Amino acid sequence: VAEMFRDKRFPKQQNVFKPMPQKLMKEAGLALRLDTLTVEDGFIHYEEFPDKGMVPGNLDFSNLSVAIFPFYVGTIEGQEFPLEESFLIANATLNREAKLNMQGHLFYHEPYPMRINAQLGEFQVGILNTILKSNAFARARDGRILRADWSFEADDDEAVGKMTFLYEGLNLELLEERTLERGKGRKSILTFVLNTFAVRSNNPRGYQRKPINASIYQERDKEKFIFNYWWKATLSGVKGSLGLGQDRKPRKK
């Protein structure tokens, strides 16, 4: 298949839209009814290519346990899809260190909304360099995540939510886009400015009792599937927590 699409007689397809998973389940080419679908000791390797770059970043989810209930796909001929909602519970280890828990509530009416809650335990922030280096052209030199807790409501168009991201001793370094090596010259100066004036090294800060919470807002890239959507919504909250820009829902005119 790969060779076929390299052939000029079969030009690369553009604008191939990926539907929400609930729509895929409704329109599957078979009818299956389960009380609960479970996955045990699973593994997911997720890769994300940057907008400007050739090397993908990645995240690994190991020791994956998932339960979806009830789990229906497809329709019986002459009948409508019988489900209105399903529930999702998942646990995994992120990059072999951080414990991740997720709960989801999925609805089967347009625009296919879902409610996602997630929690991360304590870990060294450097384990995220596998995706930060290639996609943000930056790496974490130091810092520890104490706890992360976020939730958002997402549908076929956008995701909106909140994040609490607690950490200490954070220090970032900007990298050269082409080589992913330590930034020199202007990049070195920007690294100093970033850590001194822009990035919050601790949340909550020493003189604050309450942590700084961040908003989540992300428009869905309909050419990519649900993992990209979840990751970009999460990254939106992380950026706001670090002081690197707060994504907000545009006001209606």
Coordinates of C-alpha atoms in Angstrom, one line a residue:
V1 CA 0.0 0.0 0.0
A2 CA 2.8 2.4 0.9
E3 CA 4.5 1.8 -2.5
M4 CA 1.2 2.4 -4.3
F5 CA 0.8 5.8 -2.7
R6 CA 4.4 6.7 -3.6
D7 CA 3.4 6.1 -7.3
K8 CA 2.4 9.3 -9.1
R9 CA -0.5 7.5 -10.6
F10 CA -2.0 7.3 -7.1
P11 CA -1.5 10.8 -5.6
K12 CA -1.5 11.2 -1.8
Q13 CA -5.0 11.7 -0.5
Q14 CA -5.7 15.0 1.2
N15 CA -8.4 16.1 3.7
V16 CA -9.2 12.5 4.9
F17 CA -11.4 13.2 7.8
K18 CA -11.4 11.0 10.8
P19 CA -14.8 10.6 12.6
M20 CA -15.3 10.6 16.3
P21 CA -15.0 7.1 17.8
Q22 CA -18.7 7.0 18.7
K23 CA -19.6 7.5 15.0
L24 CA -17.2 4.8 14.0
M25 CA -18.9 2.4 16.4
K26 CA -22.3 3.3 15.1
E27 CA -21.3 2.8 11.5
A28 CA -19.2 -0.4 11.8
G29 CA -19.8 -3.0 9.2
L30 CA -20.9 -5.6 11.7
A31 CA -23.3 -5.8 14.7
L32 CA -21.7 -6.7 18.1
R33 CA -23.3 -6.4 21.5
L34 CA -21.1 -6.8 24.7
D35 CA -21.9 -5.9 28.3
T36 CA -18.2 -4.9 28.8
L37 CA -15.1 -4.9 26.5
T38 CA -11.9 -5.3 28.5
V39 CA -8.2 -5.0 27.6
E40 CA -5.5 -6.2 30.0
D41 CA -1.7 -5.6 29.9
G42 CA -2.0 -3.6 26.7
F43 CA 0.6 -1.3 25.1
I44 CA 0.2 1.8 22.9
H45 CA 3.1 3.6 21.2
Y46 CA 1.8 7.1 20.1
E47 CA 3.8 9.2 17.7
E48 CA 3.1 12.9 16.8
F49 CA 4.8 14.6 13.9
P50 CA 5.5 18.4 14.4
D51 CA 4.1 20.9 12.0
K52 CA 7.7 21.8 11.0
G53 CA 10.0 18.8 11.2
M54 CA 10.6 15.3 10.1
V55 CA 11.3 13.5 13.4
P56 CA 8.2 12.5 15.4
G57 CA 7.9 12.7 19.2
N58 CA 6.4 9.8 21.0
L59 CA 4.7 8.6 24.2
D60 CA 4.4 5.0 25.4
F61 CA 1.5 3.7 27.5
S62 CA 2.3 0.3 29.0
N63 CA 0.5 -1.9 31.5
L64 CA -2.7 -0.7 29.9
S65 CA -6.0 -1.8 31.3
V66 CA -9.2 -0.6 29.7
A67 CA -12.9 -1.3 30.3
I68 CA -15.7 0.1 28.0
F69 CA -19.3 -0.6 29.1
P70 CA -21.7 -1.2 27.5
F71 CA -19.9 -1.8 24.2
Y72 CA -22.0 -1.9 21.0
V73 CA -20.8 -1.5 17.4
G74 CA -22.9 -1.5 14.3
T75 CA -26.6 -1.8 13.9
I76 CA -28.9 -4.8 13.3
E77 CA -30.6 -4.4 9.9
G78 CA -33.8 -2.4 10.3
Q79 CA -33.0 -1.1 13.7
E80 CA -31.5 2.1 15.1
F81 CA -28.3 2.2 17.1
P82 CA -29.6 1.2 20.6
L83 CA -27.1 3.0 22.9
E84 CA -27.3 6.6 24.2
E85 CA -24.0 6.5 26.2
S86 CA -21.1 4.4 27.3
F87 CA -18.4 4.6 30.0
L88 CA -14.7 4.2 29.8
I89 CA -12.2 3.4 32.5
A90 CA -8.5 3.1 31.8
N91 CA -5.2 2.8 33.7
A92 CA -1.7 2.8 32.3
T93 CA 2.0 3.7 32.9
L94 CA 3.2 6.7 30.9
N95 CA 6.8 6.2 29.6
R96 CA 7.4 3.5 32.1
E97 CA 7.2 5.8 35.1
A98 CA 4.1 7.9 35.6
K99 CA 0.8 6.4 36.7
L100 CA -2.1 7.5 34.5
N101 CA -5.8 7.1 35.2
M102 CA -8.6 8.1 32.9
Q103 CA -12.4 8.1 33.0
G104 CA -14.7 8.8 30.1
H105 CA -18.4 9.3 29.4
L106 CA -19.2 8.9 25.7
F107 CA -22.5 9.9 24.0
Y108 CA -23.8 8.7 20.7
H109 CA -25.7 11.7 19.4
E110 CA -24.2 14.4 17.1
P111 CA -21.8 16.1 17.6
Y112 CA -20.7 13.0 19.5
P113 CA -19.7 14.7 22.8
M114 CA -17.5 13.0 25.5
R115 CA -16.4 14.0 29.0
I116 CA -12.9 13.0 29.9
N117 CA -11.2 13.1 33.3
A118 CA -7.6 12.2 33.9
Q119 CA -5.1 12.0 36.7
L120 CA -1.3 11.7 36.7
G121 CA 0.9 10.7 39.7
E122 CA 4.4 12.0 40.7
F123 CA 7.2 11.7 38.1
Q124 CA 10.3 13.4 36.8
V125 CA 9.3 15.8 34.1
G126 CA 12.2 14.7 31.9
I127 CA 10.3 11.6 30.9
L128 CA 8.2 13.9 28.6
N129 CA 11.2 14.9 26.6
T130 CA 10.4 12.1 24.2
I131 CA 7.6 14.3 22.8
L132 CA 8.7 17.8 23.9
K133 CA 12.0 17.7 22.0
S134 CA 10.4 17.0 18.6
N135 CA 7.2 18.8 18.9
A136 CA 8.0 21.8 21.1
F137 CA 11.8 22.0 20.3
A138 CA 12.5 22.2 24.0
R139 CA 13.5 19.8 26.7
A140 CA 13.1 19.7 30.5
R141 CA 16.5 19.9 32.2
D142 CA 15.1 19.6 35.7
G143 CA 11.8 19.4 37.6
R144 CA 9.3 17.1 39.1
I145 CA 5.6 16.8 38.5
L146 CA 3.8 16.4 41.8
R147 CA 0.3 15.8 40.5
A148 CA -1.9 16.5 37.5
D149 CA -5.6 16.5 37.4
W150 CA -7.6 17.7 34.4
S151 CA -11.0 17.3 32.7
F152 CA -12.6 18.5 29.5
E153 CA -15.7 18.1 27.4
A154 CA -15.0 17.4 23.7
D155 CA -17.1 16.9 20.6
D156 CA -16.5 16.8 16.9
D157 CA -15.5 20.5 16.9
E158 CA -13.7 21.5 20.1
A159 CA -12.6 20.6 23.6
V160 CA -13.0 22.9 26.6
G161 CA -11.9 22.2 30.2
K162 CA -9.7 22.9 33.2
M163 CA -6.3 21.6 34.5
T164 CA -4.5 21.5 37.8
F165 CA -0.8 20.8 37.2
L166 CA 1.4 20.8 40.3
Y167 CA 5.2 20.8 39.9
E168 CA 8.5 22.0 41.4
G169 CA 12.0 23.0 40.2
L170 CA 11.0 23.2 36.5
N171 CA 13.8 24.3 34.2
L172 CA 13.5 24.2 30.3
E173 CA 16.0 24.5 27.5
L174 CA 15.2 25.5 23.9
L175 CA 16.6 23.4 21.1
E176 CA 17.7 23.9 17.5
E177 CA 14.8 22.8 15.2
R178 CA 16.9 20.9 12.7
T179 CA 19.3 19.1 15.0
L180 CA 17.4 19.0 18.3
E181 CA 20.7 19.9 20.0
R182 CA 21.1 22.6 22.7
G183 CA 20.2 26.0 21.3
K184 CA 23.0 28.5 20.8
G185 CA 23.2 32.2 20.2
R186 CA 19.7 33.7 20.2
K187 CA 18.2 30.4 21.4
S188 CA 20.5 30.4 24.4
I189 CA 19.5 33.9 25.4
L190 CA 15.8 33.0 24.9
T191 CA 16.3 30.0 27.2
F192 CA 17.5 32.3 30.0
V193 CA 14.6 34.7 29.4
L194 CA 12.2 31.7 29.3
N195 CA 13.2 30.4 32.7
T196 CA 13.7 33.7 34.4
F197 CA 10.6 35.6 33.3
A198 CA 8.1 33.3 31.4
V199 CA 8.0 29.8 32.9
R200 CA 6.7 29.3 36.4
S201 CA 9.3 27.1 38.1
N202 CA 6.9 26.0 40.8
N203 CA 3.1 25.6 41.0
P204 CA 2.0 26.6 43.6
R205 CA 4.6 29.3 44.1
G206 CA 6.3 29.6 47.4
Y207 CA 4.3 32.7 48.4
Q208 CA 0.9 31.2 47.2
R209 CA -1.2 28.7 48.9
K210 CA -3.5 27.9 46.1
P211 CA -2.2 26.5 42.8
I212 CA -2.6 28.3 39.5
N213 CA -5.3 26.4 37.4
A214 CA -5.3 26.6 33.6
S215 CA -8.0 26.5 31.0
I216 CA -8.1 23.9 28.2
Y217 CA -9.2 24.8 24.8
Q218 CA -8.5 22.9 21.6
E219 CA -10.1 22.8 18.2
R220 CA -10.3 19.3 16.7
D221 CA -8.0 18.5 13.8
K222 CA -10.5 16.3 11.8
E223 CA -7.7 14.8 9.8
K224 CA -6.3 13.0 12.9
F225 CA -7.8 10.5 15.2
I226 CA -8.9 10.7 18.9
F227 CA -5.4 10.2 20.5
N228 CA -4.2 13.4 18.8
Y229 CA -7.3 15.2 20.0
W230 CA -6.8 14.1 23.6
W231 CA -3.1 14.9 23.6
K232 CA -3.5 18.4 22.1
A233 CA -6.3 19.2 24.6
T234 CA -4.0 18.1 27.5
L235 CA -1.0 20.1 26.0
S236 CA -3.3 23.2 26.0
G237 CA -3.7 22.9 29.8
V238 CA 0.0 22.2 30.3
K239 CA 1.1 25.3 28.4
G240 CA -1.3 27.5 30.5
S241 CA 0.0 26.0 33.7
L242 CA 3.6 26.7 32.8
G243 CA 2.9 30.3 31.8
L244 CA 3.6 29.6 28.1
G245 CA 0.3 31.0 26.8
Q246 CA -3.3 30.4 27.7
D247 CA -5.6 28.9 25.1
R248 CA -9.2 30.2 25.5
K249 CA -12.4 29.6 23.6
P250 CA -13.0 32.4 21.1
R251 CA -15.8 34.8 21.9
K252 CA -18.8 34.5 19.6
K253 CA -19.4 37.5 17.5

